[in-house]
Short mmCIF file of C-alpha atoms and ligand atoms in Angstrom, two decimals:
data_model
loop_
_atom_site.label_atom_id
_atom_site.label_comp_id
_atom_site.label_asym_id
_atom_site.label_seq_id
_atom_site.Cartn_x
_atom_site.Cartn_y
_atom_site.Cartn_z
CA MET A 1 93.76 -97.53 -71.47
CA ALA A 2 95.76 -98.70 -68.79
CA LEU A 3 94.25 -99.16 -64.75
CA PRO A 4 95.65 -96.46 -62.59
CA GLN A 5 97.24 -97.62 -59.62
CA TYR A 6 95.13 -95.84 -57.58
CA THR A 7 91.76 -94.70 -57.47
CA ASP A 8 89.26 -93.29 -54.97
CA VAL A 9 86.23 -95.83 -56.58
CA LEU A 10 86.62 -98.53 -58.71
CA ILE A 11 83.04 -99.37 -60.62
CA VAL A 12 83.26 -103.00 -62.08
CA GLY A 13 80.54 -103.42 -64.65
CA ALA A 14 79.96 -100.87 -67.01
CA GLY A 15 75.94 -101.82 -68.06
CA PRO A 16 73.35 -99.37 -67.74
CA THR A 17 74.18 -99.09 -63.87
CA GLY A 18 77.69 -98.79 -63.97
CA LEU A 19 77.97 -95.63 -66.42
CA ALA A 20 74.56 -94.26 -64.49
CA CYS A 21 76.71 -94.50 -61.16
CA ALA A 22 79.69 -93.29 -62.62
CA LEU A 23 77.85 -90.15 -64.61
CA SER A 24 75.77 -89.54 -61.20
CA LEU A 25 79.42 -89.13 -59.26
CA ILE A 26 81.16 -86.92 -61.82
CA LYS A 27 77.84 -84.95 -61.17
CA GLN A 28 78.77 -84.16 -57.64
CA GLY A 29 82.58 -83.39 -58.09
CA CYS A 30 84.08 -87.32 -57.50
CA SER A 31 86.45 -86.69 -60.13
CA ASP A 32 88.86 -89.97 -59.08
CA ILE A 33 86.88 -92.27 -60.17
CA THR A 34 87.91 -95.46 -62.43
CA ILE A 35 85.30 -98.20 -64.78
CA VAL A 36 86.05 -101.33 -65.84
CA ASP A 37 84.35 -104.21 -68.03
CA SER A 38 85.44 -107.25 -69.67
CA LEU A 39 83.68 -107.59 -72.48
CA PRO A 40 85.71 -106.02 -74.84
CA GLN A 41 82.85 -103.51 -76.39
CA GLY A 42 79.22 -102.31 -75.09
CA GLN A 43 76.75 -105.54 -74.86
CA ASN A 44 74.63 -104.39 -78.34
CA SER A 45 71.58 -106.47 -76.41
CA SER A 46 67.92 -104.80 -76.06
CA ARG A 47 66.63 -106.59 -72.65
CA ALA A 48 65.24 -104.23 -71.04
CA LEU A 49 62.48 -102.41 -72.96
CA VAL A 50 60.83 -99.53 -71.07
CA ILE A 51 61.89 -96.17 -69.56
CA HIS A 52 59.75 -95.35 -66.94
CA ALA A 53 58.50 -92.10 -65.44
CA ALA A 54 60.72 -92.27 -61.85
CA THR A 55 64.04 -93.37 -63.91
CA LEU A 56 63.55 -90.84 -66.49
CA GLU A 57 62.79 -87.56 -63.76
CA ALA A 58 66.72 -89.81 -61.99
CA LEU A 59 68.35 -89.35 -65.02
CA ASP A 60 67.54 -85.97 -65.46
CA LYS A 61 70.02 -85.74 -62.85
CA ILE A 62 72.68 -86.79 -64.54
CA GLU A 63 71.77 -84.80 -68.19
CA CYS A 64 70.60 -88.12 -69.82
CA ALA A 65 66.43 -88.30 -69.58
CA ARG A 66 66.80 -85.28 -72.87
CA PRO A 67 68.50 -87.77 -75.17
CA LEU A 68 66.99 -91.08 -74.39
CA VAL A 69 63.62 -89.52 -74.34
CA GLN A 70 64.43 -87.72 -78.26
CA ALA A 71 65.94 -91.78 -78.77
CA GLY A 72 62.51 -93.56 -77.96
CA ILE A 73 59.14 -94.10 -78.24
CA ASN A 74 56.70 -91.45 -76.14
CA ALA A 75 54.73 -94.48 -75.27
CA THR A 76 51.05 -93.63 -72.71
CA THR A 77 49.44 -96.93 -72.50
CA ILE A 78 49.63 -100.01 -72.23
CA GLY A 79 46.98 -103.06 -71.85
CA TYR A 80 45.66 -106.42 -73.23
CA TRP A 81 43.72 -107.68 -75.44
CA ASP A 82 40.73 -109.93 -74.09
CA ALA A 83 37.83 -110.96 -75.90
CA GLY A 84 37.74 -109.14 -79.60
CA SER A 85 38.87 -105.76 -78.42
CA PHE A 86 41.47 -103.96 -76.41
CA VAL A 87 40.85 -103.03 -72.73
CA GLN A 88 42.81 -99.47 -71.40
CA THR A 89 45.31 -100.50 -67.81
CA GLY A 90 47.36 -98.18 -67.33
CA SER A 91 47.05 -94.43 -68.89
CA PHE A 92 50.73 -92.35 -68.44
CA ASP A 93 49.37 -89.24 -69.27
CA LYS A 94 47.59 -88.80 -66.76
CA LEU A 95 50.93 -88.22 -64.91
CA ALA A 96 51.35 -85.68 -66.43
CA SER A 97 50.76 -83.29 -62.99
CA TYR A 98 52.94 -85.27 -60.90
CA THR A 99 56.23 -85.66 -63.49
CA SER A 100 57.81 -83.79 -66.95
CA PHE A 101 57.98 -87.33 -68.45
CA PRO A 102 54.21 -88.29 -68.19
CA MET A 103 55.41 -91.70 -70.74
CA ILE A 104 56.35 -94.87 -70.83
CA LEU A 105 59.69 -94.39 -72.85
CA LEU A 106 60.26 -97.98 -75.29
CA ILE A 107 63.52 -98.06 -75.47
CA SER A 108 66.33 -100.75 -76.16
CA GLN A 109 68.74 -101.75 -73.71
CA SER A 110 71.38 -101.39 -76.20
CA VAL A 111 70.74 -97.94 -77.00
CA THR A 112 70.36 -96.79 -73.45
CA GLU A 113 73.40 -98.06 -72.77
CA ARG A 114 75.01 -96.43 -75.76
CA VAL A 115 73.52 -93.17 -74.92
CA LEU A 116 74.88 -92.71 -71.01
CA GLU A 117 78.38 -94.08 -72.16
CA GLU A 118 78.28 -91.15 -74.91
CA GLN A 119 77.75 -88.83 -72.16
CA LEU A 120 80.40 -90.12 -70.07
CA LYS A 121 82.53 -89.99 -72.47
CA HIS A 122 81.44 -86.28 -73.40
CA ALA A 123 82.78 -85.62 -69.46
CA GLY A 124 85.97 -86.76 -69.69
CA VAL A 125 85.66 -90.88 -68.81
CA THR A 126 86.24 -94.53 -70.83
CA VAL A 127 85.51 -96.97 -69.64
CA ILE A 128 88.36 -99.38 -69.24
CA ARG A 129 88.06 -103.22 -71.59
CA PRO A 130 88.22 -105.03 -71.70
CA CYS A 131 89.40 -105.82 -68.05
CA THR A 132 88.23 -108.71 -65.64
CA THR A 133 88.22 -108.31 -62.25
CA THR A 134 88.80 -111.56 -60.41
CA ASP A 135 89.39 -111.11 -57.08
CA MET A 136 90.26 -108.46 -54.07
CA LYS A 137 91.48 -107.84 -50.70
CA ALA A 138 92.48 -105.83 -48.43
CA ASN A 139 95.51 -103.33 -48.05
CA GLU A 140 97.93 -104.89 -45.89
CA HIS A 141 99.02 -101.18 -45.25
CA ASP A 142 95.76 -99.52 -44.90
CA SER A 143 92.64 -101.18 -43.95
CA HIS A 144 90.13 -99.08 -45.43
CA ILE A 145 91.80 -99.44 -48.75
CA SER A 146 90.88 -102.84 -50.95
CA GLY A 147 93.16 -104.11 -53.04
CA VAL A 148 91.25 -105.37 -56.39
CA TYR A 149 92.30 -108.06 -58.96
CA PHE A 150 92.30 -107.94 -62.61
CA GLU A 151 92.56 -111.04 -64.78
CA ASN A 152 95.16 -109.41 -66.87
CA GLY A 153 98.11 -109.31 -63.01
CA GLN A 154 96.85 -105.49 -62.68
CA ILE A 155 96.06 -104.49 -59.07
CA VAL A 156 94.23 -101.40 -58.54
CA HIS A 157 93.82 -99.92 -54.65
CA ALA A 158 90.51 -98.66 -54.52
CA ARG A 159 88.94 -96.44 -51.32
CA CYS A 160 85.61 -97.37 -52.49
CA VAL A 161 84.08 -100.33 -54.24
CA ILE A 162 80.34 -100.37 -57.00
CA GLY A 163 79.82 -103.85 -57.38
CA ALA A 164 77.56 -102.81 -60.83
CA ASP A 165 78.68 -106.58 -62.42
CA GLY A 166 74.99 -108.13 -62.69
CA ALA A 167 73.20 -110.66 -61.71
CA ARG A 168 76.21 -113.52 -61.43
CA SER A 169 78.47 -110.66 -59.67
CA THR A 170 81.97 -111.28 -58.76
CA VAL A 171 81.77 -108.20 -56.11
CA ARG A 172 79.26 -109.73 -54.84
CA ARG A 173 80.35 -113.78 -54.33
CA ILE A 174 83.89 -112.34 -52.86
CA ALA A 175 82.12 -109.80 -50.21
CA GLY A 176 80.31 -113.13 -49.67
CA VAL A 177 77.10 -111.59 -49.75
CA GLY A 178 74.45 -113.90 -49.70
CA PHE A 179 71.43 -114.13 -52.59
CA SER A 180 68.47 -115.43 -52.60
CA ASP A 181 64.82 -115.12 -53.55
CA PRO A 182 62.89 -113.60 -50.70
CA ASP A 183 59.96 -115.65 -50.32
CA GLY A 184 62.38 -118.84 -50.66
CA GLU A 185 63.63 -120.43 -53.67
CA THR A 186 60.36 -122.09 -56.55
CA SER A 187 59.59 -125.62 -55.46
CA GLU A 188 60.02 -128.06 -58.48
CA ASP A 189 56.15 -129.03 -57.93
CA ASP A 190 55.65 -124.56 -58.09
CA VAL A 191 57.41 -124.16 -61.97
CA ALA A 192 55.36 -128.05 -63.39
CA ASN A 193 51.78 -126.26 -62.23
CA SER A 194 53.07 -123.05 -62.89
CA LYS A 195 51.42 -121.58 -66.31
CA PHE A 196 55.24 -120.74 -66.68
CA SER A 197 58.68 -120.68 -65.58
CA GLN A 198 60.63 -119.21 -69.11
CA MET A 199 59.97 -116.66 -71.13
CA VAL A 200 61.21 -115.76 -75.07
CA LEU A 201 61.96 -112.27 -76.28
CA ALA A 202 62.58 -110.26 -79.83
CA ASP A 203 63.01 -107.87 -82.03
CA VAL A 204 61.50 -108.79 -85.26
CA THR A 205 60.23 -106.61 -88.32
CA PHE A 206 56.91 -108.46 -89.89
CA THR A 207 56.42 -109.10 -93.50
CA ALA A 208 53.79 -105.92 -93.17
CA PRO A 209 53.61 -103.61 -90.32
CA LEU A 210 50.99 -104.44 -87.76
CA ASP A 211 47.45 -102.38 -87.28
CA LEU A 212 48.22 -101.88 -83.32
CA PRO A 213 44.92 -99.91 -81.71
CA TYR A 214 47.80 -97.96 -79.73
CA ASN A 215 51.50 -97.18 -79.29
CA GLY A 216 51.83 -98.67 -76.11
CA ILE A 217 52.52 -101.99 -75.14
CA ILE A 218 49.63 -104.55 -75.35
CA PHE A 219 49.81 -108.15 -73.23
CA VAL A 220 47.22 -111.25 -75.43
CA ILE A 221 46.43 -112.89 -72.14
CA SER A 222 45.27 -116.76 -73.79
CA PRO A 223 44.02 -118.54 -71.61
CA ASP A 224 47.19 -120.77 -71.92
CA ASN A 225 49.96 -118.58 -71.91
CA SER A 226 50.91 -114.16 -72.47
CA PHE A 227 52.08 -112.91 -75.51
CA LEU A 228 53.23 -109.22 -75.46
CA ILE A 229 53.50 -106.24 -78.37
CA ALA A 230 55.37 -103.69 -78.21
CA PRO A 231 56.52 -100.89 -81.15
CA LEU A 232 60.43 -100.20 -80.72
CA PRO A 233 62.75 -97.19 -82.57
CA PRO A 234 63.72 -98.10 -85.51
CA SER A 235 67.28 -100.03 -85.66
CA PRO A 236 70.85 -99.53 -87.65
CA ASP A 237 70.34 -102.94 -88.51
CA ALA A 238 66.54 -102.52 -90.34
CA PRO A 239 66.15 -98.62 -90.18
CA SER A 240 63.20 -98.66 -92.83
CA GLU A 241 60.88 -100.90 -91.50
CA GLN A 242 58.68 -100.78 -88.16
CA LEU A 243 60.27 -103.13 -85.01
CA TYR A 244 58.36 -104.68 -82.07
CA ARG A 245 59.52 -106.55 -79.00
CA ILE A 246 57.25 -109.45 -78.27
CA GLY A 247 57.46 -111.52 -75.95
CA PHE A 248 56.03 -115.33 -74.88
CA GLY A 249 55.64 -117.28 -71.59
CA ILE A 250 56.67 -120.73 -72.51
CA PRO A 251 54.60 -122.93 -70.99
CA PRO A 252 56.28 -125.99 -69.54
CA THR A 253 54.90 -128.57 -71.77
CA LEU A 254 56.72 -127.11 -74.76
CA GLY A 255 59.91 -127.76 -72.14
CA THR A 256 63.34 -125.58 -71.81
CA PRO A 257 63.45 -123.15 -74.70
CA PRO A 258 66.95 -122.68 -77.03
CA HIS A 259 69.33 -120.52 -75.41
CA SER A 260 69.04 -118.58 -78.95
CA PRO A 261 65.65 -118.77 -80.09
CA SER A 262 65.95 -119.40 -84.21
CA VAL A 263 63.68 -118.05 -86.51
CA SER A 264 61.37 -120.28 -86.53
CA TYR A 265 61.18 -121.84 -83.06
CA ILE A 266 59.63 -117.50 -82.34
CA GLN A 267 58.17 -118.33 -85.43
CA SER A 268 55.99 -121.09 -83.95
CA LEU A 269 55.19 -119.03 -81.08
CA VAL A 270 53.82 -116.20 -83.22
CA ASP A 271 51.44 -118.46 -85.08
CA ALA A 272 50.48 -119.93 -81.85
CA TRP A 273 50.01 -116.81 -79.12
CA GLY A 274 51.10 -114.20 -81.07
CA PRO A 275 49.31 -110.79 -83.22
CA GLY A 276 47.59 -112.78 -85.55
CA ARG A 277 45.37 -114.11 -82.53
CA MET A 278 44.48 -110.21 -82.04
CA HIS A 279 43.29 -109.71 -85.99
CA THR A 280 40.98 -112.78 -85.76
CA ALA A 281 39.41 -112.16 -82.68
CA ALA A 282 39.08 -108.83 -83.29
CA THR A 283 37.48 -108.95 -87.31
CA SER A 284 35.82 -112.32 -87.94
CA SER A 285 34.55 -115.44 -85.74
CA SER A 286 36.77 -116.69 -83.41
CA SER A 287 35.88 -119.79 -85.19
CA LEU A 288 38.24 -118.75 -88.10
CA SER A 289 42.35 -120.42 -87.49
CA PRO A 290 45.28 -116.92 -86.79
CA HIS A 291 45.67 -114.62 -89.51
CA LYS A 292 49.24 -115.62 -90.69
CA VAL A 293 51.83 -112.91 -89.32
CA THR A 294 55.03 -113.72 -90.83
CA ILE A 295 58.62 -112.73 -89.42
CA ALA A 296 60.53 -110.53 -92.07
CA LYS A 297 63.79 -110.16 -90.22
CA MET A 298 65.22 -111.29 -86.37
CA LEU A 299 67.42 -108.90 -85.22
CA TRP A 300 67.92 -109.85 -81.59
CA ALA A 301 66.05 -112.91 -79.48
CA THR A 302 66.73 -114.74 -76.05
CA ARG A 303 65.07 -116.65 -73.57
CA PHE A 304 65.54 -116.24 -69.57
CA ARG A 305 63.69 -117.92 -66.31
CA ILE A 306 61.41 -116.23 -64.79
CA HIS A 307 63.10 -115.52 -60.71
CA SER A 308 64.03 -113.21 -58.18
CA ALA A 309 66.53 -113.00 -55.95
CA VAL A 310 67.93 -110.24 -53.36
CA ALA A 311 71.40 -109.36 -52.01
CA ASP A 312 71.61 -109.12 -47.71
CA THR A 313 72.44 -106.21 -48.26
CA PHE A 314 73.70 -103.79 -50.70
CA PHE A 315 77.15 -102.17 -48.60
CA THR A 316 79.55 -104.23 -46.78
CA HIS A 317 83.40 -103.77 -46.06
CA LEU A 318 85.58 -106.41 -47.51
CA PRO A 319 86.72 -109.00 -45.02
CA LEU A 320 90.01 -108.85 -45.02
CA THR A 321 90.69 -112.39 -45.09
CA SER A 322 88.67 -112.84 -48.46
CA ARG A 323 89.82 -113.98 -51.22
CA ALA A 324 87.11 -115.39 -53.99
CA GLY A 325 87.40 -119.09 -53.90
CA ASP A 326 88.07 -118.76 -49.73
CA ASP A 327 85.32 -121.18 -47.72
CA ALA A 328 85.74 -118.95 -44.93
CA ARG A 329 84.82 -115.70 -44.81
CA VAL A 330 85.05 -112.97 -41.89
CA ASP A 331 81.86 -110.75 -41.45
CA GLY A 332 83.55 -107.17 -41.97
CA ALA A 333 81.28 -106.25 -38.66
CA ASP A 334 83.21 -108.36 -36.31
CA THR A 335 86.63 -107.20 -37.79
CA GLU A 336 88.43 -104.81 -37.12
CA ALA A 337 90.66 -105.00 -40.00
CA ARG A 338 88.60 -104.64 -43.15
CA GLY A 339 89.25 -104.23 -46.56
CA GLY A 340 87.53 -101.03 -48.65
CA ILE A 341 83.63 -99.89 -49.21
CA ILE A 342 82.30 -102.71 -51.26
CA LEU A 343 78.35 -101.46 -52.78
CA LEU A 344 76.39 -103.18 -55.01
CA VAL A 345 73.95 -101.70 -57.59
CA GLY A 346 71.62 -103.06 -60.27
CA ASP A 347 71.41 -106.35 -61.25
CA ALA A 348 74.22 -106.97 -58.17
CA ALA A 349 72.15 -106.43 -55.77
CA HIS A 350 68.26 -107.58 -57.24
CA ILE A 351 66.52 -109.23 -59.95
CA HIS A 352 62.92 -109.86 -60.89
CA PRO A 353 60.49 -111.42 -63.39
CA PRO A 354 60.35 -109.09 -66.15
CA ALA A 355 56.39 -108.51 -65.77
CA GLY A 356 56.03 -104.54 -65.78
CA GLY A 357 59.52 -102.90 -66.79
CA GLN A 358 61.26 -103.09 -63.71
CA GLY A 359 65.07 -104.80 -63.69
CA MET A 360 66.97 -101.90 -65.09
CA ASN A 361 64.85 -98.76 -63.74
CA LEU A 362 65.48 -100.58 -60.29
CA GLY A 363 68.99 -100.16 -60.72
CA LEU A 364 69.25 -97.10 -62.69
CA ARG A 365 67.19 -95.74 -59.88
CA ASP A 366 69.51 -97.29 -57.17
CA ALA A 367 72.77 -95.54 -59.09
CA VAL A 368 71.49 -92.02 -59.54
CA ALA A 369 70.77 -91.80 -55.74
CA LEU A 370 74.20 -93.66 -55.04
CA GLY A 371 75.90 -90.45 -56.36
CA PRO A 372 76.20 -87.59 -54.03
CA VAL A 373 75.56 -90.21 -51.19
CA LEU A 374 78.87 -92.25 -52.22
CA ALA A 375 80.22 -88.18 -53.20
CA ALA A 376 79.85 -86.91 -50.42
CA TYR A 377 81.55 -90.10 -47.86
CA VAL A 378 84.70 -89.59 -50.22
CA LYS A 379 84.87 -86.37 -49.77
CA ARG A 380 84.70 -86.52 -45.34
CA VAL A 381 86.86 -90.02 -45.84
CA LYS A 382 89.98 -87.78 -47.55
CA ALA A 383 89.40 -85.20 -45.14
CA SER A 384 88.94 -87.23 -42.53
CA THR A 385 92.68 -88.91 -43.10
CA SER A 386 95.90 -87.92 -42.28
CA HIS A 387 98.56 -89.29 -44.05
CA GLY A 388 96.51 -92.20 -45.39
CA GLN A 389 95.22 -93.26 -42.46
CA VAL A 390 91.71 -93.15 -41.11
CA ASN A 391 91.11 -93.03 -37.09
CA THR A 392 88.70 -94.79 -35.38
CA ALA A 393 85.76 -97.00 -35.96
CA THR A 394 84.00 -95.01 -34.09
CA ASP A 395 84.95 -92.06 -36.87
CA ASP A 396 84.59 -95.11 -39.39
CA SER A 397 80.59 -96.23 -38.38
CA ASP A 398 79.89 -92.12 -38.14
CA LEU A 399 80.85 -91.49 -41.92
CA GLU A 400 79.25 -94.63 -42.76
CA ARG A 401 76.13 -94.13 -41.66
CA SER A 402 74.35 -92.43 -45.06
CA LEU A 403 76.44 -95.06 -47.12
CA ARG A 404 74.12 -98.10 -44.98
CA ASP A 405 70.66 -95.45 -44.94
CA TRP A 406 71.53 -96.02 -48.71
CA ALA A 407 71.76 -99.67 -48.46
CA ALA A 408 69.08 -99.55 -46.48
CA THR A 409 66.34 -97.75 -48.19
CA ARG A 410 67.21 -99.27 -51.86
CA ARG A 411 66.77 -103.22 -50.66
CA GLY A 412 63.44 -101.61 -49.27
CA ARG A 413 62.65 -100.25 -52.64
CA ALA A 414 63.76 -103.47 -54.27
CA LEU A 415 61.78 -105.72 -51.98
CA ALA A 416 59.01 -103.09 -52.72
CA VAL A 417 59.52 -103.92 -56.20
CA ILE A 418 59.99 -107.44 -56.07
CA ARG A 419 56.38 -108.15 -54.35
CA MET A 420 54.86 -106.56 -56.60
CA VAL A 421 55.99 -107.88 -59.90
CA LYS A 422 55.04 -110.65 -58.25
CA ILE A 423 51.51 -110.36 -57.94
CA LEU A 424 51.61 -108.64 -60.94
CA LEU A 425 52.73 -111.49 -63.03
CA ARG A 426 50.88 -113.89 -60.61
CA ALA A 427 47.57 -112.10 -62.18
CA VAL A 428 48.30 -112.45 -65.60
CA THR A 429 49.32 -116.19 -64.84
CA LEU A 430 46.09 -116.85 -63.24
CA PRO A 431 44.68 -120.93 -64.47
CA ASP A 432 41.86 -121.07 -66.63
CA LYS A 433 40.26 -123.83 -64.84
CA THR A 434 36.88 -123.95 -62.35
CA SER A 435 36.99 -123.22 -58.68
CA TRP A 436 34.28 -124.38 -56.37
CA ILE A 437 33.68 -121.76 -54.23
CA LEU A 438 31.91 -123.46 -50.24
CA GLY A 439 31.97 -126.88 -53.30
CA ILE A 440 29.10 -124.89 -55.49
CA ILE A 441 29.71 -122.19 -56.83
CA PRO A 442 31.66 -122.13 -59.89
CA VAL A 443 34.19 -119.65 -60.15
CA ASN A 444 36.59 -119.44 -62.68
CA LEU A 445 39.80 -116.75 -62.22
CA HIS A 446 41.01 -116.20 -65.37
CA THR A 447 37.42 -114.99 -66.64
CA LEU A 448 36.48 -113.43 -63.63
CA ARG A 449 39.57 -111.06 -63.69
CA ASN A 450 39.30 -109.88 -67.16
CA LEU A 451 35.98 -109.24 -66.02
CA ILE A 452 36.77 -107.23 -63.31
CA MET A 453 39.60 -105.61 -65.43
CA ARG A 454 37.02 -104.70 -67.62
CA ILE A 455 34.89 -103.25 -65.53
CA ILE A 456 37.50 -100.77 -63.03
CA THR A 457 40.13 -99.64 -66.37
CA ARG A 458 36.98 -97.60 -67.58
CA LEU A 459 37.88 -95.37 -64.49
CA GLY A 460 40.16 -93.32 -65.58
CA TRP A 461 41.58 -93.10 -62.05
CA VAL A 462 42.66 -96.73 -61.99
CA ARG A 463 43.95 -96.14 -65.13
CA MET A 464 46.59 -93.54 -63.33
CA MET A 465 46.83 -95.00 -60.10
CA ILE A 466 48.47 -98.28 -62.23
CA ALA A 467 50.43 -96.12 -64.31
CA TRP A 468 51.41 -94.01 -61.14
CA ARG A 469 53.08 -97.71 -59.27
CA LEU A 470 53.83 -98.57 -62.03
CA SER A 471 56.41 -95.58 -62.83
CA GLY A 472 57.89 -95.52 -59.80
CA LEU A 473 57.16 -92.19 -58.46
CA GLY A 474 55.60 -92.99 -55.17
CA PHE A 475 58.71 -93.12 -53.73
CA ILE A 476 60.63 -90.24 -53.76
CA ASP A 477 63.71 -90.92 -56.22
C1 FAD B 1 67.37 -112.18 -70.73
C2 FAD B 1 66.63 -110.03 -70.47
C3 FAD B 1 65.58 -109.39 -70.84
C4 FAD B 1 65.40 -108.51 -69.87
N1 FAD B 1 64.64 -108.03 -70.18
C5 FAD B 1 64.14 -106.94 -68.97
C6 FAD B 1 63.19 -106.12 -69.76
O1 FAD B 1 62.14 -106.10 -70.89
N2 FAD B 1 62.91 -104.64 -68.35
C7 FAD B 1 64.20 -104.57 -67.45
O2 FAD B 1 63.79 -103.82 -67.11
N3 FAD B 1 64.57 -105.54 -67.71
C8 FAD B 1 65.42 -106.38 -68.27
N4 FAD B 1 66.30 -107.05 -67.94
C9 FAD B 1 66.78 -106.67 -66.80
C10 FAD B 1 67.77 -105.67 -67.22
O3 FAD B 1 68.49 -106.10 -68.44
C11 FAD B 1 69.24 -105.28 -66.19
O4 FAD B 1 68.06 -104.90 -64.95
C12 FAD B 1 70.07 -104.94 -66.23
O5 FAD B 1 70.50 -105.01 -67.41
C13 FAD B 1 70.72 -104.45 -65.32
O6 FAD B 1 72.62 -103.47 -65.25
P1 FAD B 1 72.88 -104.12 -64.48
O7 FAD B 1 74.22 -102.93 -65.56
O8 FAD B 1 72.94 -103.44 -63.41
O9 FAD B 1 73.71 -105.19 -65.35
P2 FAD B 1 74.68 -105.43 -67.08
O10 FAD B 1 73.57 -104.97 -67.61
O11 FAD B 1 74.61 -107.52 -66.06
O12 FAD B 1 75.73 -104.53 -66.49
C14 FAD B 1 76.97 -105.67 -66.21
C15 FAD B 1 78.44 -105.55 -66.71
O13 FAD B 1 79.42 -106.50 -66.33
C16 FAD B 1 80.20 -106.32 -66.57
N5 FAD B 1 81.20 -107.72 -65.30
C17 FAD B 1 80.14 -108.87 -65.51
N6 FAD B 1 81.26 -109.29 -64.51
C18 FAD B 1 82.60 -108.42 -64.84
C19 FAD B 1 83.65 -109.21 -64.18
N7 FAD B 1 84.23 -109.28 -63.20
N8 FAD B 1 84.48 -107.54 -63.99
C20 FAD B 1 84.57 -107.24 -65.01
N9 FAD B 1 83.68 -106.59 -66.08
C21 FAD B 1 82.28 -107.66 -65.22
C22 FAD B 1 79.22 -107.43 -67.82
O14 FAD B 1 79.78 -107.34 -68.95
C23 FAD B 1 78.45 -106.19 -68.22
O15 FAD B 1 78.48 -105.66 -69.13
C24 FAD B 1 66.28 -108.37 -68.58
C25 FAD B 1 67.19 -109.23 -68.72
C26 FAD B 1 67.89 -110.25 -69.24
C27 FAD B 1 68.78 -111.20 -69.00
#
């Protein structure tokens, strides 16, 4: 499919957030949109495991929640294994008074993307692939429009550009927007002292299905690591077998995990920290070696480094002189002659560790929330334009206020989620060593945490509050 010469909104990236953005704009009657992706087809990569209730509420507005709920596993519980029994920490069914989706939906990201792209096709929009954005500059004749350059030499003139192009966003780089950890970068000492700074994930089947205590997410927190397991819906590659997502922290002593972990590498982690540990300690003496659990098939595996970053702003104007690779940047706010509007969503705007399954969720909610605001902007700016020329800077700033508000609100949410995820991660990775209070009282933080969690999670409202925080329902959208 050919690129148009002009479009009101160009969405760069057809991952979950780009697709959701397109659907949200269409829902608001904004039809002149173009969505491109550098990949010849969808990523088909499992990655995000969970869709939370607030995200399903948002996706319901673009008619995607029901097909996703049908395709996934509607789980209601998260918890962890401790000293031979399971402790439930979050009860999502208790959210039924607040949402039509009282669940954590377990679904692979590849299925989520497939459902969103199918809905987009139904709406009459096809992702243009493979099509890589390389550069942008302000249009010489209309400084409110950006010329967006593609690898194949084509140029698209766009009134607004949405950077939905992932953590290494080209759009963000061209716009000259910074991207860093709000608390400063982690030092090498911190990394060396942390329980783990890398994680490995895999989707696997086992030679025999596991006898898990409930349909949800289970963490096995051992003194030296954390292991996660959750059931996934059947995959076309293993249609009749029970599929599981498993995840491990990689302690610094194991070195950097391989980029594409092999079955034998994952099996070695399963042997050391995997489900066999639960079986052994739950059913027999912990002095026995763990029950052997063997991987039958591995459908997908990856490793990644745990870190956080947020864009300095989610909204900017393309600086007039900005071209990819230029050192000199002009701050869009200081120059009158600027290019079109640039907005950042999803991983292009924020990334953080996977604890609590928040990454894709936040991105999807950014995207759905942007639709009405941007559609209204496009409508107003077109109405206030005579012969392609927008009026004065004052008009601009008035027109753009809602976009700036959207950007500030979403950035605030991203910072709040980064804070929450960091606290969660710290709680999960507490060291198993004794500290001394006032030099006389020995405290093992790992044991103390387990004891406190065991006591407070007996209370139903505590389990509901944990589910509430993770679900995202505490925010309005
Ligand atoms: C290994 C791994 C595990 C993860 N696990 C979880 C998890 O368990 N839970 C969770 O919530 N999140 C998880 N995440 C995060 C989650 O995958 C992301 O939050 C989500 O993919 C963000 O979606 P996005 O659409 O913003 O970006 P992406 O999914 O990265 O999509 C960006 C798209 O832009 C395209 N693109 C990039 N550059 C260009 C260009 N110049 N021109 C055109 N197209 C371009 C890419 O091809 C891609 O399709 C994980 C991420 C990784 C990497």
